[in-house]
CSV table of C-alpha atoms in Angstrom, one decimal:
chain,number,residue,atom,x,y,z
B,1,VAL,CA,-17.3,-8.0,55.9
B,2,ALA,CA,-13.6,-9.1,55.7
B,3,ALA,CA,-13.9,-9.1,58.9
B,4,ALA,CA,-17.0,-11.0,60.0
B,5,GLY,CA,-18.5,-11.6,56.8
B,6,ALA,CA,-21.6,-10.0,54.6
B,7,GLY,CA,-24.3,-11.4,57.3
B,8,TRP,CA,-22.5,-8.9,60.1
B,9,VAL,CA,-22.5,-6.0,57.9
B,10,PHE,CA,-26.6,-6.0,56.7
B,11,ALA,CA,-27.5,-6.6,60.3
B,12,PHE,CA,-25.0,-3.9,61.5
B,13,ASN,CA,-26.8,-1.5,58.4
B,14,ALA,CA,-30.0,-2.2,59.9
B,15,ALA,CA,-29.7,-1.8,63.7
B,16,SER,CA,-27.9,2.0,62.4
B,17,TYR,CA,-31.3,2.6,61.7
B,18,LEU,CA,-32.6,2.9,65.4
B,19,GLY,CA,-31.1,5.9,65.8
B,20,ILE,CA,-32.9,7.8,62.5
B,21,ALA,CA,-36.1,6.3,64.1
B,22,ALA,CA,-35.1,7.6,67.5
B,23,VAL,CA,-34.5,11.4,66.1
B,24,LEU,CA,-37.7,11.2,64.2
B,25,LEU,CA,-39.7,9.8,67.3
B,26,LEU,CA,-38.0,12.9,69.7
B,27,TRP,CA,-38.4,15.5,67.1
B,28,ARG,CA,-40.2,18.1,68.1
B,29,ARG,CA,-41.3,19.7,64.2
B,30,PRO,CA,-42.9,23.5,65.4
B,31,ALA,CA,-46.5,22.7,63.9
B,32,ALA,CA,-47.8,23.5,60.3
B,33,ALA,CA,-51.9,23.9,59.4
B,34,ALA,CA,-52.2,21.3,57.3
B,35,VAL,CA,-53.2,21.2,53.1
B,36,PRO,CA,-56.6,20.4,52.1
B,37,PRO,CA,-56.9,18.2,49.7
B,38,ALA,CA,-59.4,18.3,46.8
B,39,GLY,CA,-63.3,17.0,48.4
B,40,ASN,CA,-61.7,13.2,48.6
B,41,GLU,CA,-58.7,13.3,46.6
B,42,GLY,CA,-57.8,9.2,45.8
B,43,LEU,CA,-54.7,8.0,45.3
B,44,LEU,CA,-54.9,7.8,42.4
B,45,ALA,CA,-56.6,11.6,41.2
B,46,ALA,CA,-53.8,11.9,44.4
B,47,LEU,CA,-50.5,10.6,41.7
B,48,TYR,CA,-51.9,12.1,38.3
B,49,ALA,CA,-53.0,15.7,40.1
B,50,GLY,CA,-48.9,15.4,40.8
B,51,ARG,CA,-48.5,14.4,37.1
B,52,ARG,CA,-49.7,17.1,35.8
B,53,TYR,CA,-48.6,19.5,37.3
B,54,VAL,CA,-44.7,18.0,36.6
B,55,TRP,CA,-45.8,18.0,33.0
B,56,ASN,CA,-46.1,21.6,32.9
B,57,ALA,CA,-44.0,23.2,34.6
B,58,PRO,CA,-41.2,23.8,32.3
B,59,GLY,CA,-38.7,24.5,35.0
B,60,VAL,CA,-38.9,21.3,36.8
B,61,ARG,CA,-38.7,19.8,34.2
B,62,ARG,CA,-35.6,20.9,33.5
B,63,ILE,CA,-34.3,19.6,36.7
B,64,LEU,CA,-35.5,15.8,35.7
B,65,LEU,CA,-34.0,16.5,32.3
B,66,ARG,CA,-30.3,17.0,34.0
B,67,THR,CA,-31.3,14.3,35.7
B,68,LEU,CA,-31.3,11.4,33.1
B,69,LEU,CA,-28.6,13.7,31.3
B,70,PHE,CA,-26.5,12.5,34.6
B,71,ILE,CA,-27.9,9.6,36.6
B,72,PRO,CA,-27.1,6.7,32.8
B,73,GLY,CA,-23.5,7.6,33.4
B,74,GLY,CA,-22.8,8.2,37.4
B,75,ALA,CA,-24.2,4.4,37.9
B,76,ALA,CA,-21.2,3.2,36.3
B,77,LEU,CA,-19.1,3.7,39.0
B,78,TRP,CA,-21.9,2.1,41.4
B,79,ALA,CA,-22.7,-1.0,39.5
B,80,LEU,CA,-18.5,-1.1,38.7
B,81,LEU,CA,-17.0,-0.7,41.4
B,82,PRO,CA,-17.0,-4.3,42.7
B,83,LEU,CA,-15.8,-5.4,38.8
B,84,THR,CA,-12.3,-2.8,39.0
B,85,ALA,CA,-11.6,-3.4,43.1
B,86,SER,CA,-11.5,-7.1,42.3
B,87,ARG,CA,-10.9,-7.6,38.6
B,88,SER,CA,-8.6,-4.8,37.3
B,89,LEU,CA,-6.7,-3.9,40.8
B,90,GLY,CA,-6.8,-7.6,42.8
B,91,LEU,CA,-8.2,-6.5,45.9
B,92,GLY,CA,-11.1,-8.2,48.4
B,93,SER,CA,-14.2,-7.6,50.5
B,94,GLY,CA,-11.7,-4.8,52.4
B,95,GLY,CA,-9.8,-3.2,49.2
B,96,TYR,CA,-13.3,-3.1,47.9
B,97,GLY,CA,-14.5,-1.0,51.9
B,98,LEU,CA,-11.8,1.5,51.7
B,99,LEU,CA,-12.4,2.4,47.8
B,100,LEU,CA,-15.8,2.5,48.7
B,101,GLY,CA,-14.6,5.0,51.8
B,102,ALA,CA,-12.2,6.8,49.5
B,103,VAL,CA,-15.6,7.9,47.8
B,104,GLY,CA,-17.5,8.5,51.2
B,105,ILE,CA,-14.7,10.8,52.3
B,106,GLY,CA,-14.8,12.9,49.1
B,107,ALA,CA,-18.9,13.5,49.5
B,108,VAL,CA,-18.3,14.3,53.6
B,109,GLY,CA,-15.5,16.8,52.1
B,110,GLY,CA,-17.4,18.2,49.5
B,111,ALA,CA,-20.5,18.7,51.7
B,112,PHE,CA,-17.8,21.6,53.1
B,113,LEU,CA,-16.5,23.0,49.9
B,114,LEU,CA,-19.6,22.9,47.7
B,115,PRO,CA,-21.0,26.4,49.5
B,116,ARG,CA,-17.7,28.3,47.9
B,117,ALA,CA,-17.6,26.1,44.6
B,118,ARG,CA,-21.6,27.2,44.0
B,119,ARG,CA,-20.9,30.9,44.5
B,120,LEU,CA,-18.2,31.6,42.2
B,121,LEU,CA,-19.6,28.2,39.3
B,122,GLY,CA,-23.2,28.8,39.9
B,123,ALA,CA,-25.9,25.7,40.7
B,124,ASN,CA,-25.5,24.9,35.7
B,125,GLY,CA,-21.4,25.6,36.8
B,126,THR,CA,-21.8,23.2,39.1
B,127,LEU,CA,-24.0,21.0,37.0
B,128,ALA,CA,-20.4,20.8,34.2
B,129,ALA,CA,-18.1,20.5,36.9
B,130,GLY,CA,-19.6,17.7,38.5
B,131,ALA,CA,-20.2,15.5,34.9
B,132,LEU,CA,-16.7,16.9,34.1
B,133,MET,CA,-14.8,15.5,37.5
B,134,PHE,CA,-16.8,12.4,37.4
B,135,ALA,CA,-15.5,11.9,33.5
B,136,ALA,CA,-12.7,12.0,34.5
B,137,VAL,CA,-12.5,9.4,37.0
B,138,LEU,CA,-14.1,7.1,35.2
B,139,ALA,CA,-11.6,7.4,32.5
B,140,VAL,CA,-8.5,6.5,35.9
B,141,LEU,CA,-11.0,4.0,36.4
B,142,ALA,CA,-10.1,2.7,33.0
B,143,THR,CA,-7.2,2.9,33.2
B,144,VAL,CA,-5.2,2.6,36.6
B,145,ARG,CA,-4.4,-0.1,38.4
B,146,VAL,CA,-2.5,1.5,41.3
B,147,PRO,CA,-4.6,0.7,44.4
B,148,TRP,CA,-3.8,3.7,46.1
B,149,LEU,CA,-4.0,6.1,43.3
B,150,VAL,CA,-7.2,4.4,42.3
B,151,ALA,CA,-8.1,5.5,46.1
B,152,LEU,CA,-6.8,8.8,45.5
B,153,ALA,CA,-9.3,9.7,42.1
B,154,LEU,CA,-12.3,8.1,43.5
B,155,LEU,CA,-11.8,11.3,46.4
B,156,PRO,CA,-14.0,13.2,43.9
B,157,ALA,CA,-16.0,11.3,42.5
B,158,GLY,CA,-17.9,11.4,45.7
B,159,LEU,CA,-17.7,14.9,46.0
B,160,ALA,CA,-19.2,15.4,41.9
B,161,TRP,CA,-21.5,13.4,43.6
B,162,ILE,CA,-22.9,14.9,46.4
B,163,ALA,CA,-22.4,18.3,44.6
B,164,VAL,CA,-24.2,17.2,41.7
B,165,LEU,CA,-26.9,15.9,43.6
B,166,SER,CA,-27.2,18.8,45.9
B,167,THR,CA,-28.0,20.8,43.4
B,168,LEU,CA,-30.6,19.1,41.7
B,169,ASN,CA,-32.4,18.3,45.1
B,170,ALA,CA,-32.4,22.2,46.4
B,171,ALA,CA,-33.9,22.6,42.4
B,172,VAL,CA,-36.4,20.6,42.5
B,173,GLN,CA,-37.8,21.8,46.0
B,174,THR,CA,-37.3,25.4,45.1
B,175,ARG,CA,-39.8,25.1,42.5
B,176,LEU,CA,-42.6,23.3,44.1
B,177,PRO,CA,-45.4,24.0,46.2
B,178,GLY,CA,-46.1,22.8,49.3
B,179,TRP,CA,-49.2,21.1,48.1
B,180,VAL,CA,-48.1,18.7,45.2
B,181,ARG,CA,-44.1,19.3,46.7
B,182,ALA,CA,-43.9,14.9,48.0
B,183,ARG,CA,-45.4,14.3,44.8
B,184,GLY,CA,-43.1,16.6,42.2
B,185,LEU,CA,-40.3,15.3,45.2
B,186,ALA,CA,-41.7,11.6,44.3
B,187,VAL,CA,-41.6,11.9,40.6
B,188,TYR,CA,-37.7,12.7,40.2
B,189,LEU,CA,-36.3,9.6,42.9
B,190,LEU,CA,-38.4,8.5,40.7
B,191,VAL,CA,-36.3,9.2,37.2
B,192,PHE,CA,-33.2,9.7,40.0
B,193,GLN,CA,-33.6,5.6,41.4
B,194,GLY,CA,-35.2,4.5,37.9
B,195,GLY,CA,-32.3,5.4,36.0
B,196,GLN,CA,-29.3,3.6,37.9
B,197,ALA,CA,-32.0,0.3,38.5
B,198,LEU,CA,-31.6,1.0,34.5
B,199,ALA,CA,-28.3,1.5,33.5
B,200,ALA,CA,-26.8,-1.0,36.1
B,201,PRO,CA,-27.2,-3.7,33.8
B,202,LEU,CA,-26.9,-2.2,31.1
B,203,TRP,CA,-23.4,-1.1,32.1
B,204,GLY,CA,-22.6,-5.1,33.3
B,205,ALA,CA,-24.2,-6.3,29.3
B,206,VAL,CA,-21.6,-3.7,28.1
B,207,ALA,CA,-19.1,-4.7,30.5
B,208,ASP,CA,-19.7,-8.3,29.3
B,209,TRP,CA,-19.5,-7.2,25.9
B,210,LEU,CA,-16.5,-4.6,25.1
B,211,GLY,CA,-14.4,-5.3,28.6
B,212,LEU,CA,-15.0,-3.1,31.9
B,213,SER,CA,-12.2,-0.5,30.2
B,214,ALA,CA,-13.4,-0.1,27.4
B,215,CYS,CA,-16.8,-0.3,29.4
B,216,LEU,CA,-15.6,2.5,32.0
B,217,LEU,CA,-14.1,4.4,29.0
B,218,ILE,CA,-18.3,5.0,27.6
B,219,ALA,CA,-19.6,5.9,31.1
B,220,GLY,CA,-16.6,8.8,31.1
B,221,GLY,CA,-18.0,9.6,27.4
B,222,ALA,CA,-21.7,9.8,28.7
B,223,MET,CA,-20.4,12.4,31.6
B,224,LEU,CA,-18.5,14.4,28.9
B,225,LEU,CA,-22.1,14.5,26.6
B,226,SER,CA,-24.1,15.7,29.6
B,227,ALA,CA,-21.5,18.1,30.5
B,228,ALA,CA,-21.0,19.6,26.8
B,229,SER,CA,-25.3,19.5,27.3
B,230,VAL,CA,-25.0,21.6,30.0
B,231,ARG,CA,-25.1,25.0,27.8
B,232,ARG,CA,-28.0,23.7,25.5
B,233,TRP,CA,-30.1,22.5,27.6
B,234,PRO,CA,-29.4,24.6,31.5
B,235,LEU,CA,-31.5,24.5,34.8
B,236,ARG,CA,-33.6,27.5,34.2
B,237,ASP,CA,-32.8,30.9,36.4
B,238,ALA,CA,-35.4,30.0,39.1
B,239,GLU,CA,-35.8,33.5,41.4
B,240,GLY,CA,-38.6,34.4,39.5
B,241,ILE,CA,-40.1,31.5,41.0
B,242,ASN,CA,-42.5,32.2,44.2
B,243,PRO,CA,-44.3,28.8,45.2
B,244,ALA,CA,-45.9,30.4,48.3
B,245,PRO,CA,-49.9,30.1,48.2
B,246,SER,CA,-51.8,32.7,46.8
B,247,ASP,CA,-55.3,32.6,47.6
B,248,HIS,CA,-56.9,35.6,45.4
B,249,TRP,CA,-59.3,34.8,43.4
B,250,PRO,CA,-62.6,35.7,44.7
B,251,ALA,CA,-65.0,33.9,45.8
B,252,PRO,CA,-68.0,32.2,43.1
B,253,PRO,CA,-71.2,34.9,43.2
B,254,LEU,CA,-73.0,31.2,42.6
B,255,VAL,CA,-77.0,31.3,42.7
B,256,PHE,CA,-76.8,27.9,44.6
B,257,GLU,CA,-74.2,26.2,46.4
B,258,PRO,CA,-72.3,23.0,44.6
B,259,GLY,CA,-71.6,19.4,45.5
B,260,ALA,CA,-68.1,18.7,46.3
B,261,ALA,CA,-68.5,16.7,43.9
B,262,ASP,CA,-70.5,18.4,41.0
B,263,GLY,CA,-68.9,19.2,37.7
B,264,PRO,CA,-67.1,18.9,35.5
B,265,VAL,CA,-66.9,23.0,35.0
B,266,LEU,CA,-66.2,24.6,32.7
B,267,VAL,CA,-64.7,28.7,33.6
B,268,SER,CA,-65.4,30.7,31.5
B,269,VAL,CA,-63.1,33.8,31.9
B,270,VAL,CA,-63.9,37.2,28.6
B,271,TYR,CA,-61.4,39.5,28.1
B,272,ARG,CA,-61.0,43.2,26.2
B,273,VAL,CA,-57.9,43.8,25.0
B,274,PRO,CA,-57.3,46.5,22.5
B,275,ALA,CA,-55.9,46.1,19.0
B,276,GLN,CA,-52.1,47.2,19.6
B,277,ARG,CA,-51.3,44.4,23.1
B,278,ARG,CA,-53.5,41.5,21.3
B,279,THR,CA,-50.1,39.9,19.8
B,280,GLU,CA,-48.0,40.5,23.5
B,281,PHE,CA,-51.4,39.8,25.2
B,282,THR,CA,-51.9,36.4,23.8
B,283,GLU,CA,-48.2,35.0,23.9
B,284,ARG,CA,-48.6,36.0,27.6
B,285,MET,CA,-51.5,34.4,28.7
B,286,HIS,CA,-49.2,31.0,27.1
B,287,ARG,CA,-47.8,31.2,31.0
B,288,VAL,CA,-51.6,31.6,32.6
B,289,ALA,CA,-51.9,27.9,30.5
B,290,ARG,CA,-49.5,25.9,32.4
B,291,SER,CA,-50.6,27.9,35.7
B,292,ARG,CA,-54.6,26.5,35.0
B,293,ARG,CA,-52.9,22.8,33.7
B,294,ARG,CA,-50.6,22.7,36.8
B,295,THR,CA,-54.1,23.8,39.2
B,296,GLY,CA,-55.9,21.7,37.7
B,297,ALA,CA,-57.4,22.4,34.7
B,298,LEU,CA,-58.3,18.9,32.1
B,299,SER,CA,-58.5,21.2,29.4
B,300,TRP,CA,-57.6,25.6,27.8
B,301,GLY,CA,-58.3,27.3,25.3
B,302,LEU,CA,-58.1,31.5,24.8
B,303,TYR,CA,-60.5,31.9,21.8
B,304,GLN,CA,-60.9,35.8,19.4
B,305,ASP,CA,-64.5,36.4,19.0
B,306,GLY,CA,-65.0,36.3,15.3
B,307,HIS,CA,-67.3,40.2,15.2
B,308,ASP,CA,-65.6,41.7,18.0
B,309,PRO,CA,-62.5,41.1,17.8
B,310,GLU,CA,-61.0,43.3,21.4
B,311,ARG,CA,-63.2,39.6,22.9
B,312,PHE,CA,-61.4,37.1,24.4
B,313,VAL,CA,-62.8,34.2,26.0
B,314,GLU,CA,-60.6,31.5,27.8
B,315,ASN,CA,-61.9,28.6,28.7
B,316,TYR,CA,-61.3,25.7,30.5
B,317,LEU,CA,-62.5,22.0,32.4
B,318,VAL,CA,-62.4,21.3,35.5
B,319,SER,CA,-64.0,18.0,36.9
B,320,SER,CA,-64.7,19.0,39.7
B,321,TRP,CA,-65.9,21.6,42.0
B,322,ALA,CA,-63.2,20.4,44.4
B,323,GLU,CA,-60.6,20.9,42.7
B,324,HIS,CA,-62.2,24.1,41.1
B,325,GLN,CA,-62.3,25.0,45.3
B,326,ALA,CA,-58.4,23.8,45.7
B,327,GLN,CA,-57.2,26.3,42.5
B,328,HIS,CA,-58.9,29.0,44.7
B,329,HIS,CA,-57.7,28.8,48.2
B,330,VAL,CA,-55.0,25.2,48.0
B,331,ARG,CA,-53.1,25.4,44.6
B,332,LEU,CA,-52.3,28.7,43.1
B,333,THR,CA,-49.2,30.4,43.5
B,334,ALA,CA,-47.0,33.6,44.2
B,335,THR,CA,-45.9,33.2,40.8
B,336,ASP,CA,-49.2,32.4,39.0
B,337,ARG,CA,-50.8,35.5,40.4
B,338,ARG,CA,-47.9,37.7,38.7
B,339,PHE,CA,-48.8,35.7,35.8
B,340,GLU,CA,-52.1,36.9,35.7
B,341,GLU,CA,-51.1,40.2,37.1
B,342,GLU,CA,-48.8,40.5,33.6
B,343,ALA,CA,-51.9,39.0,31.1
B,344,ARG,CA,-54.4,41.2,32.3
B,345,ALA,CA,-52.1,44.8,32.9
B,346,LEU,CA,-52.5,44.8,28.5
B,347,LEU,CA,-56.6,45.2,29.2
B,348,THR,CA,-58.4,47.6,27.3
B,349,PRO,CA,-58.1,50.9,30.1
B,350,GLY,CA,-61.5,50.9,33.4
B,351,THR,CA,-62.2,47.1,31.7
B,352,ALA,CA,-62.3,43.9,34.4
B,353,PRO,CA,-62.2,40.4,33.5
B,354,GLU,CA,-65.9,38.5,33.7
B,355,VAL,CA,-66.2,35.0,35.5
B,356,THR,CA,-67.8,32.7,35.0
B,357,HIS,CA,-69.1,29.0,35.8
B,358,ALA,CA,-70.4,26.8,34.1
B,359,PHE,CA,-71.6,22.6,35.3
B,360,ASP,CA,-72.1,19.1,33.1
B,361,THR,CA,-75.7,19.1,33.8
B,362,THR,CA,-75.4,15.8,31.6
B,363,ALA,CA,-72.5,13.8,34.7
B,364,GLY,CA,-73.9,15.9,37.8
B,365,PRO,CA,-77.5,15.9,39.9
B,366,ALA,CA,-80.5,17.3,38.2
B,367,VAL,CA,-80.4,21.1,37.0
B,368,ARG,CA,-81.3,23.2,39.4
B,369,PRO,CA,-83.7,26.2,39.8
């Protein structure tokens, strides 16, 4: 920018994407089996399915919470660094570029140090350490007026940024099954980028109101709160999560072949549970409920028979036969299977669940013979 002007910088940046395009065109990725959609799944239906999955996945929701707790404070660095360079340090565009370069060098160095740090600290320790490091950097920006000291302080900022973001990225990707991974990552990116977009003008308004130094110190305080909150809201352990697909449901024994759009479909599962296991059974079925909702259920309920207390009926409603077939063959994971097996291990010995499928005749075709 200092040597040639902003226009040439944007032109060079645009040209750099040609290299990325060339790599993608030359990349010979091994062929993978395509994930079939649920019937003629439209855009809005696909978006709703992704939102439904994220809402019913506590581990993914916790990642989004940790993102929201880090990104607003972190956005203060990017939003206020130009003001720090010009007002606090008296630098021009070249000096600002050097400060950004320091952040970049720290990020590159952090990429090499991150595996060792994660082994020592774990995912949650990495998040807490990254937030503490960022808070210290923001405090330096607020109080130090020596350019080379500020540049040195920005090195750990790059390390902290790449450490936290790579930890969150890895966490969200390892928890999402293939059929919804792109949609789940889209929700994560919406939170990440939306948090930056909303926080930047807010920090600008605070800097106008209270001054640049006070604003940076407030942002540093927000990062300290983010670090402290890791103990209260840590990332959930992903060791028991297996997103591999599991086509373990048997084909339903129907006397007619439903159409893809037929439905809604009411699925009922009858269980027999001995008295001493009922409480534990209902607790384990809460995880099954989240599995049903993640994979397509619009509603779910577990009912105990008033005439036969050992008889429990699980009901869940799916919008169409195509959605239910997607549950059968695409959407269930090895983790969903484990949740079902843990609940069914408590059934009365010698009994098996009885599954029925009922179709809404008010919304679909005529009643079949």
